[in-house]
Amino acid sequence: MNIKNLDLNLLKIFEAIFREKNLTNAALEMSLSQPAISHSLSRLRVFFDDPLFVREANMMVPTTRAESIYQDVKQSLKIIQKVLENKGQDIPANSSRTFVIGIINYCSMAILPSLLSELSKKAPEIKIRAKHLTLKQKNQCLEEGSIDLVIAGSMNQKTSLKQQKLFSDEEVCIAGELAIITGDFIDLANIGLYPLIRYQVSQLEKVNIFQKLDAKKISLRTSITTDQELIIPQLVSSTNHLGIVGKKIALKYKENYKLKILPIRGIDTQFSVKQFWHMRQDKDPVHSWFRKLVKAVGQQVDQEE
């Protein structure tokens, strides 16, 4: 059997006969004459090399072969109908797609709450799977197609990747009630005086602020290094250690953990968060819609203070 030899309209007639068990009723449903239905059934019998339906009294009873293919035919027709209704494109509001996003804790806290809220209103069946990946893994996964999007501060520049800025922020120090701080800011002259929690995603991937401090050969008292950003405010609130986090998140932590926020002077602490995707998905209609939604949420985050 070769699908090139089959008129797909015959499958609709097959389904109608199977459901109605009667050629006259099937003809009425399909708005065809009974001879046209009979002729179509003859063609189906030739194609499948099977009677498909046998007459018993006033009913057309399906054969074993017809029973075995009915569910597949029915499902195939549903898929074809969906494609035709969408003109070959998925509709975001009806999509049940799962977007896999490479994202760290900071970006998750900044973006995901508002993004989930917007999705629940505009595309409630779309799902998100957030994955914490190293920089190397993010690049590799985008290239191989196992993730759809990366939300991060930086990525390796590759011609196959596209990017868009979402929002800006600055790194600040946070201190708890047990920390004895002189003054209202931290600078390069005194940052080495305080015990500091070093946040580092992987052994080879330093957070931007620590890259800059290390480049300036600033001696830091870092008795603990962690890749778990979410534990930093808790550690800070219960010890005399300082932490460094994005200001937007520090403001969210502030009340719950009774933290003091200290600007860092003498070094550039500004950074941007962007979304990155592979160019193969650039024109995908649902992917494009999703990126626009992420961008809109990023603009909201940019205005928060």
PDB file of C-alpha atoms in Angstrom:
ATOM      1  CA  MET A   1       0.000   0.000   0.000  1.00  0.00           C
ATOM      2  CA  ASN A   2       1.188   3.468  -0.874  1.00  0.00           C
ATOM      3  CA  ILE A   3      -0.486   6.595   0.522  1.00  0.00           C
ATOM      4  CA  LYS A   4       0.053   8.276  -2.854  1.00  0.00           C
ATOM      5  CA  ASN A   5      -2.630   5.948  -4.199  1.00  0.00           C
ATOM      6  CA  LEU A   6      -5.178   6.985  -1.563  1.00  0.00           C
ATOM      7  CA  ASP A   7      -7.498   9.994  -1.620  1.00  0.00           C
ATOM      8  CA  LEU A   8      -7.465  11.185   2.005  1.00  0.00           C
ATOM      9  CA  ASN A   9     -11.140  12.123   1.693  1.00  0.00           C
ATOM     10  CA  LEU A  10     -11.837   8.386   1.592  1.00  0.00           C
ATOM     11  CA  LEU A  11     -10.686   8.141   5.214  1.00  0.00           C
ATOM     12  CA  LYS A  12     -13.445  10.557   6.247  1.00  0.00           C
ATOM     13  CA  ILE A  13     -15.953   8.310   4.460  1.00  0.00           C
ATOM     14  CA  PHE A  14     -14.468   5.220   6.137  1.00  0.00           C
ATOM     15  CA  GLU A  15     -14.894   6.881   9.544  1.00  0.00           C
ATOM     16  CA  ALA A  16     -18.489   7.898   8.757  1.00  0.00           C
ATOM     17  CA  ILE A  17     -19.458   4.357   7.663  1.00  0.00           C
ATOM     18  CA  PHE A  18     -17.759   2.881  10.741  1.00  0.00           C
ATOM     19  CA  ARG A  19     -19.716   5.163  13.078  1.00  0.00           C
ATOM     20  CA  GLU A  20     -23.084   5.051  11.306  1.00  0.00           C
ATOM     21  CA  LYS A  21     -22.962   1.355  10.328  1.00  0.00           C
ATOM     22  CA  ASN A  22     -25.203   2.391   7.434  1.00  0.00           C
ATOM     23  CA  LEU A  23     -24.386   3.693   3.947  1.00  0.00           C
ATOM     24  CA  THR A  24     -27.450   5.928   3.707  1.00  0.00           C
ATOM     25  CA  ASN A  25     -26.714   7.648   7.031  1.00  0.00           C
ATOM     26  CA  ALA A  26     -23.027   7.989   6.124  1.00  0.00           C
ATOM     27  CA  ALA A  27     -24.036   9.618   2.835  1.00  0.00           C
ATOM     28  CA  LEU A  28     -26.263  12.122   4.664  1.00  0.00           C
ATOM     29  CA  GLU A  29     -23.478  13.007   7.095  1.00  0.00           C
ATOM     30  CA  MET A  30     -20.966  13.520   4.288  1.00  0.00           C
ATOM     31  CA  SER A  31     -23.488  15.370   2.063  1.00  0.00           C
ATOM     32  CA  LEU A  32     -22.924  12.823  -0.687  1.00  0.00           C
ATOM     33  CA  SER A  33     -25.196  10.535  -2.665  1.00  0.00           C
ATOM     34  CA  GLN A  34     -25.444   6.878  -1.692  1.00  0.00           C
ATOM     35  CA  PRO A  35     -23.867   5.762  -5.020  1.00  0.00           C
ATOM     36  CA  ALA A  36     -20.892   8.058  -4.268  1.00  0.00           C
ATOM     37  CA  ILE A  37     -20.499   6.449  -0.844  1.00  0.00           C
ATOM     38  CA  SER A  38     -20.734   2.964  -2.375  1.00  0.00           C
ATOM     39  CA  HIS A  39     -18.110   3.871  -4.988  1.00  0.00           C
ATOM     40  CA  SER A  40     -15.788   5.249  -2.273  1.00  0.00           C
ATOM     41  CA  LEU A  41     -16.192   2.072  -0.224  1.00  0.00           C
ATOM     42  CA  SER A  42     -15.221   0.038  -3.296  1.00  0.00           C
ATOM     43  CA  ARG A  43     -12.031   2.085  -3.645  1.00  0.00           C
ATOM     44  CA  LEU A  44     -11.249   1.631   0.057  1.00  0.00           C
ATOM     45  CA  ARG A  45     -11.706  -2.130  -0.267  1.00  0.00           C
ATOM     46  CA  VAL A  46      -9.240  -2.238  -3.137  1.00  0.00           C
ATOM     47  CA  PHE A  47      -6.692  -0.113  -1.289  1.00  0.00           C
ATOM     48  CA  PHE A  48      -6.839  -2.139   1.947  1.00  0.00           C
ATOM     49  CA  ASP A  49      -7.417  -5.454   0.161  1.00  0.00           C
ATOM     50  CA  ASP A  50     -10.229  -6.186   2.599  1.00  0.00           C
ATOM     51  CA  PRO A  51     -14.067  -5.934   2.510  1.00  0.00           C
ATOM     52  CA  LEU A  52     -13.865  -3.589   5.543  1.00  0.00           C
ATOM     53  CA  PHE A  53     -17.654  -3.776   6.048  1.00  0.00           C
ATOM     54  CA  VAL A  54     -20.101  -6.642   5.467  1.00  0.00           C
ATOM     55  CA  ARG A  55     -23.862  -6.284   5.285  1.00  0.00           C
ATOM     56  CA  GLU A  56     -25.923  -7.890   8.037  1.00  0.00           C
ATOM     57  CA  ALA A  57     -29.625  -7.023   7.897  1.00  0.00           C
ATOM     58  CA  ASN A  58     -29.693  -3.207   7.677  1.00  0.00           C
ATOM     59  CA  MET A  59     -26.200  -2.701   9.112  1.00  0.00           C
ATOM     60  CA  MET A  60     -22.706  -2.497   7.694  1.00  0.00           C
ATOM     61  CA  VAL A  61     -20.631  -4.456  10.196  1.00  0.00           C
ATOM     62  CA  PRO A  62     -16.861  -3.692  10.289  1.00  0.00           C
ATOM     63  CA  THR A  63     -14.424  -6.510   9.619  1.00  0.00           C
ATOM     64  CA  THR A  64     -11.495  -7.298  11.896  1.00  0.00           C
ATOM     65  CA  ARG A  65      -9.282  -5.244   9.579  1.00  0.00           C
ATOM     66  CA  ALA A  66     -11.601  -2.225   9.831  1.00  0.00           C
ATOM     67  CA  GLU A  67     -11.716  -2.562  13.629  1.00  0.00           C
ATOM     68  CA  SER A  68      -7.904  -2.624  13.791  1.00  0.00           C
ATOM     69  CA  ILE A  69      -7.385   0.583  11.782  1.00  0.00           C
ATOM     70  CA  TYR A  70     -10.322   2.688  12.979  1.00  0.00           C
ATOM     71  CA  GLN A  71      -8.667   4.372  15.983  1.00  0.00           C
ATOM     72  CA  ASP A  72      -5.544   5.257  13.972  1.00  0.00           C
ATOM     73  CA  VAL A  73      -7.659   6.681  11.141  1.00  0.00           C
ATOM     74  CA  LYS A  74      -9.762   8.683  13.606  1.00  0.00           C
ATOM     75  CA  GLN A  75      -6.678  10.128  15.343  1.00  0.00           C
ATOM     76  CA  SER A  76      -4.997  10.924  12.022  1.00  0.00           C
ATOM     77  CA  LEU A  77      -8.050  12.839  10.821  1.00  0.00           C
ATOM     78  CA  LYS A  78      -8.076  14.861  14.056  1.00  0.00           C
ATOM     79  CA  ILE A  79      -4.436  15.825  13.540  1.00  0.00           C
ATOM     80  CA  ILE A  80      -5.053  16.807   9.926  1.00  0.00           C
ATOM     81  CA  GLN A  81      -8.091  18.858  10.951  1.00  0.00           C
ATOM     82  CA  LYS A  82      -6.047  20.677  13.596  1.00  0.00           C
ATOM     83  CA  VAL A  83      -3.338  21.499  11.057  1.00  0.00           C
ATOM     84  CA  LEU A  84      -5.916  22.839   8.612  1.00  0.00           C
ATOM     85  CA  GLU A  85      -7.663  24.930  11.262  1.00  0.00           C
ATOM     86  CA  ASN A  86      -4.358  26.445  12.350  1.00  0.00           C
ATOM     87  CA  LYS A  87      -3.230  26.968   8.747  1.00  0.00           C
ATOM     88  CA  GLY A  88      -0.118  24.933   9.534  1.00  0.00           C
ATOM     89  CA  GLN A  89       0.784  26.988  12.607  1.00  0.00           C
ATOM     90  CA  ASP A  90       0.228  26.305  16.287  1.00  0.00           C
ATOM     91  CA  ILE A  91      -1.947  28.761  18.152  1.00  0.00           C
ATOM     92  CA  PRO A  92      -0.251  29.787  21.459  1.00  0.00           C
ATOM     93  CA  ALA A  93      -3.538  30.026  23.361  1.00  0.00           C
ATOM     94  CA  ASN A  94      -4.295  26.397  22.469  1.00  0.00           C
ATOM     95  CA  SER A  95      -0.749  25.049  22.649  1.00  0.00           C
ATOM     96  CA  SER A  96       0.227  22.413  25.208  1.00  0.00           C
ATOM     97  CA  ARG A  97       3.919  22.781  24.439  1.00  0.00           C
ATOM     98  CA  THR A  98       6.562  22.419  27.135  1.00  0.00           C
ATOM     99  CA  PHE A  99       9.386  24.989  27.020  1.00  0.00           C
ATOM    100  CA  VAL A 100      12.659  23.812  28.526  1.00  0.00           C
ATOM    101  CA  ILE A 101      14.615  26.799  29.864  1.00  0.00           C
ATOM    102  CA  GLY A 102      18.205  26.901  31.075  1.00  0.00           C
ATOM    103  CA  ILE A 103      18.083  29.319  33.989  1.00  0.00           C
ATOM    104  CA  ILE A 104      19.848  30.002  37.300  1.00  0.00           C
ATOM    105  CA  ASN A 105      18.192  30.813  40.631  1.00  0.00           C
ATOM    106  CA  TYR A 106      18.493  34.590  40.336  1.00  0.00           C
ATOM    107  CA  CYS A 107      16.842  34.702  36.905  1.00  0.00           C
ATOM    108  CA  SER A 108      14.198  32.204  38.063  1.00  0.00           C
ATOM    109  CA  MET A 109      13.210  34.441  40.963  1.00  0.00           C
ATOM    110  CA  ALA A 110      13.189  37.557  38.793  1.00  0.00           C
ATOM    111  CA  ILE A 111      11.305  36.157  35.797  1.00  0.00           C
ATOM    112  CA  LEU A 112       9.328  33.004  36.545  1.00  0.00           C
ATOM    113  CA  PRO A 113       6.617  34.269  38.958  1.00  0.00           C
ATOM    114  CA  SER A 114       5.353  36.906  36.517  1.00  0.00           C
ATOM    115  CA  LEU A 115       5.886  34.631  33.511  1.00  0.00           C
ATOM    116  CA  LEU A 116       3.754  31.871  35.057  1.00  0.00           C
ATOM    117  CA  SER A 117       1.072  34.408  35.910  1.00  0.00           C
ATOM    118  CA  GLU A 118       0.955  35.655  32.316  1.00  0.00           C
ATOM    119  CA  LEU A 119       0.903  32.139  30.906  1.00  0.00           C
ATOM    120  CA  SER A 120      -2.024  31.149  33.134  1.00  0.00           C
ATOM    121  CA  LYS A 121      -4.031  33.968  31.544  1.00  0.00           C
ATOM    122  CA  LYS A 122      -2.886  33.769  27.922  1.00  0.00           C
ATOM    123  CA  ALA A 123      -1.815  30.170  27.274  1.00  0.00           C
ATOM    124  CA  PRO A 124      -2.773  28.013  30.262  1.00  0.00           C
ATOM    125  CA  GLU A 125      -1.731  24.709  28.659  1.00  0.00           C
ATOM    126  CA  ILE A 126       1.865  25.779  27.976  1.00  0.00           C
ATOM    127  CA  LYS A 127       4.293  24.308  30.510  1.00  0.00           C
ATOM    128  CA  ILE A 128       7.791  25.295  31.631  1.00  0.00           C
ATOM    129  CA  ARG A 129      10.642  23.036  32.662  1.00  0.00           C
ATOM    130  CA  ALA A 130      13.436  25.012  34.313  1.00  0.00           C
ATOM    131  CA  LYS A 131      16.934  23.486  34.329  1.00  0.00           C
ATOM    132  CA  HIS A 132      19.994  24.701  36.231  1.00  0.00           C
ATOM    133  CA  LEU A 133      22.890  24.280  33.799  1.00  0.00           C
ATOM    134  CA  THR A 134      26.506  25.358  33.527  1.00  0.00           C
ATOM    135  CA  LEU A 135      27.520  27.715  30.734  1.00  0.00           C
ATOM    136  CA  LYS A 136      28.996  24.827  28.735  1.00  0.00           C
ATOM    137  CA  GLN A 137      25.801  22.805  29.140  1.00  0.00           C
ATOM    138  CA  LYS A 138      23.620  25.745  28.066  1.00  0.00           C
ATOM    139  CA  ASN A 139      25.562  26.183  24.830  1.00  0.00           C
ATOM    140  CA  GLN A 140      25.582  22.463  24.100  1.00  0.00           C
ATOM    141  CA  CYS A 141      21.873  21.991  24.866  1.00  0.00           C
ATOM    142  CA  LEU A 142      20.836  24.930  22.667  1.00  0.00           C
ATOM    143  CA  GLU A 143      22.938  23.555  19.829  1.00  0.00           C
ATOM    144  CA  GLU A 144      21.502  20.050  20.067  1.00  0.00           C
ATOM    145  CA  GLY A 145      17.939  21.284  20.642  1.00  0.00           C
ATOM    146  CA  SER A 146      17.323  19.741  24.079  1.00  0.00           C
ATOM    147  CA  ILE A 147      16.430  23.164  25.541  1.00  0.00           C
ATOM    148  CA  ASP A 148      14.399  25.954  23.954  1.00  0.00           C
ATOM    149  CA  LEU A 149      15.723  29.050  25.681  1.00  0.00           C
ATOM    150  CA  VAL A 150      18.447  30.266  28.012  1.00  0.00           C
ATOM    151  CA  ILE A 151      17.895  33.182  30.384  1.00  0.00           C
ATOM    152  CA  ALA A 152      21.267  34.328  31.684  1.00  0.00           C
ATOM    153  CA  GLY A 153      23.709  37.176  32.011  1.00  0.00           C
ATOM    154  CA  SER A 154      26.084  35.927  29.339  1.00  0.00           C
ATOM    155  CA  MET A 155      26.704  33.163  26.838  1.00  0.00           C
ATOM    156  CA  ASN A 156      29.513  32.199  24.507  1.00  0.00           C
ATOM    157  CA  GLN A 157      29.097  34.199  21.305  1.00  0.00           C
ATOM    158  CA  LYS A 158      28.077  31.863  18.491  1.00  0.00           C
ATOM    159  CA  THR A 159      26.637  32.765  15.117  1.00  0.00           C
ATOM    160  CA  SER A 160      23.954  30.083  15.584  1.00  0.00           C
ATOM    161  CA  LEU A 161      22.575  31.808  18.692  1.00  0.00           C
ATOM    162  CA  LYS A 162      20.354  34.867  18.867  1.00  0.00           C
ATOM    163  CA  GLN A 163      19.849  37.069  21.909  1.00  0.00           C
ATOM    164  CA  GLN A 164      17.653  39.792  23.348  1.00  0.00           C
ATOM    165  CA  LYS A 165      18.121  41.938  26.445  1.00  0.00           C
ATOM    166  CA  LEU A 166      15.457  41.506  29.132  1.00  0.00           C
ATOM    167  CA  PHE A 167      16.496  43.790  32.012  1.00  0.00           C
ATOM    168  CA  SER A 168      19.436  45.361  33.855  1.00  0.00           C
ATOM    169  CA  ASP A 169      20.522  45.100  37.477  1.00  0.00           C
ATOM    170  CA  GLU A 170      23.509  45.684  39.728  1.00  0.00           C
ATOM    171  CA  GLU A 171      25.350  43.528  42.242  1.00  0.00           C
ATOM    172  CA  VAL A 172      25.080  44.584  45.891  1.00  0.00           C
ATOM    173  CA  CYS A 173      26.302  43.256  49.217  1.00  0.00           C
ATOM    174  CA  ILE A 174      23.771  41.977  51.731  1.00  0.00           C
ATOM    175  CA  ALA A 175      24.482  41.777  55.459  1.00  0.00           C
ATOM    176  CA  GLY A 176      22.531  40.370  58.394  1.00  0.00           C
ATOM    177  CA  GLU A 177      22.149  41.648  61.945  1.00  0.00           C
ATOM    178  CA  LEU A 178      25.251  39.764  63.150  1.00  0.00           C
ATOM    179  CA  ALA A 179      27.566  41.524  60.692  1.00  0.00           C
ATOM    180  CA  ILE A 180      29.358  44.601  62.021  1.00  0.00           C
ATOM    181  CA  ILE A 181      29.548  46.999  59.085  1.00  0.00           C
ATOM    182  CA  THR A 182      31.290  50.359  59.098  1.00  0.00           C
ATOM    183  CA  GLY A 183      29.559  52.809  56.771  1.00  0.00           C
ATOM    184  CA  ASP A 184      26.744  52.459  54.258  1.00  0.00           C
ATOM    185  CA  PHE A 185      28.677  50.899  51.398  1.00  0.00           C
ATOM    186  CA  ILE A 186      31.357  48.368  50.557  1.00  0.00           C
ATOM    187  CA  ASP A 187      34.370  49.291  48.448  1.00  0.00           C
ATOM    188  CA  LEU A 188      37.547  47.605  47.235  1.00  0.00           C
ATOM    189  CA  ALA A 189      39.460  48.851  50.271  1.00  0.00           C
ATOM    190  CA  ASN A 190      37.252  47.122  52.852  1.00  0.00           C
ATOM    191  CA  ILE A 191      35.537  44.225  51.096  1.00  0.00           C
ATOM    192  CA  GLY A 192      38.397  41.937  52.097  1.00  0.00           C
ATOM    193  CA  LEU A 193      37.832  42.731  55.786  1.00  0.00           C
ATOM    194  CA  TYR A 194      34.522  40.870  55.986  1.00  0.00           C
ATOM    195  CA  PRO A 195      33.857  37.126  55.647  1.00  0.00           C
ATOM    196  CA  LEU A 196      32.194  36.721  52.256  1.00  0.00           C
ATOM    197  CA  ILE A 197      30.126  33.957  50.669  1.00  0.00           C
ATOM    198  CA  ARG A 198      31.439  33.237  47.180  1.00  0.00           C
ATOM    199  CA  TYR A 199      28.789  32.335  44.656  1.00  0.00           C
ATOM    200  CA  GLN A 200      30.192  30.272  41.783  1.00  0.00           C
ATOM    201  CA  VAL A 201      28.075  28.238  39.359  1.00  0.00           C
ATOM    202  CA  SER A 202      30.825  25.745  38.508  1.00  0.00           C
ATOM    203  CA  GLN A 203      34.547  25.302  38.997  1.00  0.00           C
ATOM    204  CA  LEU A 204      35.234  26.964  35.657  1.00  0.00           C
ATOM    205  CA  GLU A 205      32.391  29.492  35.693  1.00  0.00           C
ATOM    206  CA  LYS A 206      32.676  32.462  38.048  1.00  0.00           C
ATOM    207  CA  VAL A 207      29.920  34.996  38.582  1.00  0.00           C
ATOM    208  CA  ASN A 208      30.751  38.287  36.853  1.00  0.00           C
ATOM    209  CA  ILE A 209      31.422  40.296  40.027  1.00  0.00           C
ATOM    210  CA  PHE A 210      33.891  37.710  41.331  1.00  0.00           C
ATOM    211  CA  GLN A 211      35.630  37.617  37.957  1.00  0.00           C
ATOM    212  CA  LYS A 212      36.234  41.359  38.308  1.00  0.00           C
ATOM    213  CA  LEU A 213      37.356  41.159  41.935  1.00  0.00           C
ATOM    214  CA  ASP A 214      39.753  38.309  41.147  1.00  0.00           C
ATOM    215  CA  ALA A 215      41.101  40.195  38.125  1.00  0.00           C
ATOM    216  CA  LYS A 216      41.948  43.101  40.421  1.00  0.00           C
ATOM    217  CA  LYS A 217      43.641  40.608  42.770  1.00  0.00           C
ATOM    218  CA  ILE A 218      41.414  41.629  45.678  1.00  0.00           C
ATOM    219  CA  SER A 219      42.044  39.321  48.630  1.00  0.00           C
ATOM    220  CA  LEU A 220      38.691  37.983  49.826  1.00  0.00           C
ATOM    221  CA  ARG A 221      37.811  36.095  53.004  1.00  0.00           C
ATOM    222  CA  THR A 222      35.669  33.397  51.435  1.00  0.00           C
ATOM    223  CA  SER A 223      35.286  30.495  53.850  1.00  0.00           C
ATOM    224  CA  ILE A 224      32.403  29.056  51.835  1.00  0.00           C
ATOM    225  CA  THR A 225      31.751  28.737  48.106  1.00  0.00           C
ATOM    226  CA  THR A 226      28.341  27.646  46.821  1.00  0.00           C
ATOM    227  CA  ASP A 227      26.495  27.199  43.544  1.00  0.00           C
ATOM    228  CA  GLN A 228      23.168  27.486  45.377  1.00  0.00           C
ATOM    229  CA  GLU A 229      22.257  31.167  45.284  1.00  0.00           C
ATOM    230  CA  LEU A 230      19.055  30.683  47.266  1.00  0.00           C
ATOM    231  CA  ILE A 231      20.909  29.745  50.456  1.00  0.00           C
ATOM    232  CA  ILE A 232      22.953  32.975  50.494  1.00  0.00           C
ATOM    233  CA  PRO A 233      20.374  35.213  52.253  1.00  0.00           C
ATOM    234  CA  GLN A 234      19.713  32.536  54.867  1.00  0.00           C
ATOM    235  CA  LEU A 235      23.438  32.135  55.569  1.00  0.00           C
ATOM    236  CA  VAL A 236      23.866  35.898  55.707  1.00  0.00           C
ATOM    237  CA  SER A 237      20.946  36.362  58.103  1.00  0.00           C
ATOM    238  CA  SER A 238      22.244  33.782  60.569  1.00  0.00           C
ATOM    239  CA  THR A 239      26.008  34.541  60.440  1.00  0.00           C
ATOM    240  CA  ASN A 240      28.354  37.503  60.190  1.00  0.00           C
ATOM    241  CA  HIS A 241      29.075  36.716  56.533  1.00  0.00           C
ATOM    242  CA  LEU A 242      28.288  39.049  53.652  1.00  0.00           C
ATOM    243  CA  GLY A 243      26.803  37.903  50.373  1.00  0.00           C
ATOM    244  CA  ILE A 244      26.690  39.397  46.890  1.00  0.00           C
ATOM    245  CA  VAL A 245      23.452  39.169  44.898  1.00  0.00           C
ATOM    246  CA  GLY A 246      21.514  41.158  42.318  1.00  0.00           C
ATOM    247  CA  LYS A 247      19.801  44.200  43.823  1.00  0.00           C
ATOM    248  CA  LYS A 248      16.355  43.275  42.536  1.00  0.00           C
ATOM    249  CA  ILE A 249      16.526  39.988  44.418  1.00  0.00           C
ATOM    250  CA  ALA A 250      18.136  41.588  47.477  1.00  0.00           C
ATOM    251  CA  LEU A 251      15.075  43.807  47.763  1.00  0.00           C
ATOM    252  CA  LYS A 252      12.845  40.718  47.760  1.00  0.00           C
ATOM    253  CA  TYR A 253      14.999  39.106  50.454  1.00  0.00           C
ATOM    254  CA  LYS A 254      15.281  42.223  52.588  1.00  0.00           C
ATOM    255  CA  GLU A 255      12.112  42.052  54.672  1.00  0.00           C
ATOM    256  CA  ASN A 256      11.991  38.292  55.175  1.00  0.00           C
ATOM    257  CA  TYR A 257      15.603  38.039  56.325  1.00  0.00           C
ATOM    258  CA  LYS A 258      16.059  41.520  57.862  1.00  0.00           C
ATOM    259  CA  LEU A 259      18.965  42.316  55.599  1.00  0.00           C
ATOM    260  CA  LYS A 260      20.934  45.480  55.044  1.00  0.00           C
ATOM    261  CA  ILE A 261      21.695  46.281  51.402  1.00  0.00           C
ATOM    262  CA  LEU A 262      25.065  47.875  50.696  1.00  0.00           C
ATOM    263  CA  PRO A 263      26.168  49.216  47.303  1.00  0.00           C
ATOM    264  CA  ILE A 264      29.625  48.175  46.085  1.00  0.00           C
ATOM    265  CA  ARG A 265      31.848  51.054  44.999  1.00  0.00           C
ATOM    266  CA  GLY A 266      35.064  51.188  43.028  1.00  0.00           C
ATOM    267  CA  ILE A 267      34.078  48.484  40.538  1.00  0.00           C
ATOM    268  CA  ASP A 268      31.471  48.125  37.821  1.00  0.00           C
ATOM    269  CA  THR A 269      28.589  46.122  39.285  1.00  0.00           C
ATOM    270  CA  GLN A 270      26.090  46.589  36.442  1.00  0.00           C
ATOM    271  CA  PHE A 271      24.945  43.588  34.454  1.00  0.00           C
ATOM    272  CA  SER A 272      22.222  42.657  31.989  1.00  0.00           C
ATOM    273  CA  VAL A 273      20.031  39.586  31.753  1.00  0.00           C
ATOM    274  CA  LYS A 274      19.212  38.313  28.258  1.00  0.00           C
ATOM    275  CA  GLN A 275      17.353  35.507  26.592  1.00  0.00           C
ATOM    276  CA  PHE A 276      19.235  33.322  24.120  1.00  0.00           C
ATOM    277  CA  TRP A 277      17.862  30.892  21.545  1.00  0.00           C
ATOM    278  CA  HIS A 278      19.050  28.930  18.538  1.00  0.00           C
ATOM    279  CA  MET A 279      18.356  30.484  15.153  1.00  0.00           C
ATOM    280  CA  ARG A 280      16.559  27.312  13.990  1.00  0.00           C
ATOM    281  CA  GLN A 281      13.665  28.314  16.288  1.00  0.00           C
ATOM    282  CA  ASP A 282      13.669  31.982  15.344  1.00  0.00           C
ATOM    283  CA  LYS A 283      10.620  31.761  13.074  1.00  0.00           C
ATOM    284  CA  ASP A 284       8.722  29.131  15.053  1.00  0.00           C
ATOM    285  CA  PRO A 285       5.368  30.882  15.763  1.00  0.00           C
ATOM    286  CA  VAL A 286       4.839  29.612  19.325  1.00  0.00           C
ATOM    287  CA  HIS A 287       8.516  30.017  20.227  1.00  0.00           C
ATOM    288  CA  SER A 288       8.423  33.587  18.893  1.00  0.00           C
ATOM    289  CA  TRP A 289       5.249  34.311  20.867  1.00  0.00           C
ATOM    290  CA  PHE A 290       6.818  32.866  24.012  1.00  0.00           C
ATOM    291  CA  ARG A 291       9.954  35.010  23.609  1.00  0.00           C
ATOM    292  CA  LYS A 292       7.811  38.125  23.250  1.00  0.00           C
ATOM    293  CA  LEU A 293       6.050  37.218  26.489  1.00  0.00           C
ATOM    294  CA  VAL A 294       9.403  36.688  28.248  1.00  0.00           C
ATOM    295  CA  LYS A 295      10.541  40.072  26.901  1.00  0.00           C
ATOM    296  CA  ALA A 296       7.397  41.785  28.221  1.00  0.00           C
ATOM    297  CA  VAL A 297       7.934  40.227  31.649  1.00  0.00           C
ATOM    298  CA  GLY A 298      11.581  41.341  31.540  1.00  0.00           C
ATOM    299  CA  GLN A 299      10.470  44.920  30.895  1.00  0.00           C
ATOM    300  CA  GLN A 300       8.258  44.728  33.995  1.00  0.00           C
ATOM    301  CA  VAL A 301      11.221  43.464  36.028  1.00  0.00           C
ATOM    302  CA  ASP A 302      13.353  46.320  34.670  1.00  0.00           C
ATOM    303  CA  GLN A 303      10.932  48.852  36.151  1.00  0.00           C
ATOM    304  CA  GLU A 304      10.894  47.271  39.612  1.00  0.00           C
ATOM    305  CA  GLU A 305      12.864  48.896  42.398  1.00  0.00           C
TER     306      GLU A 305
END
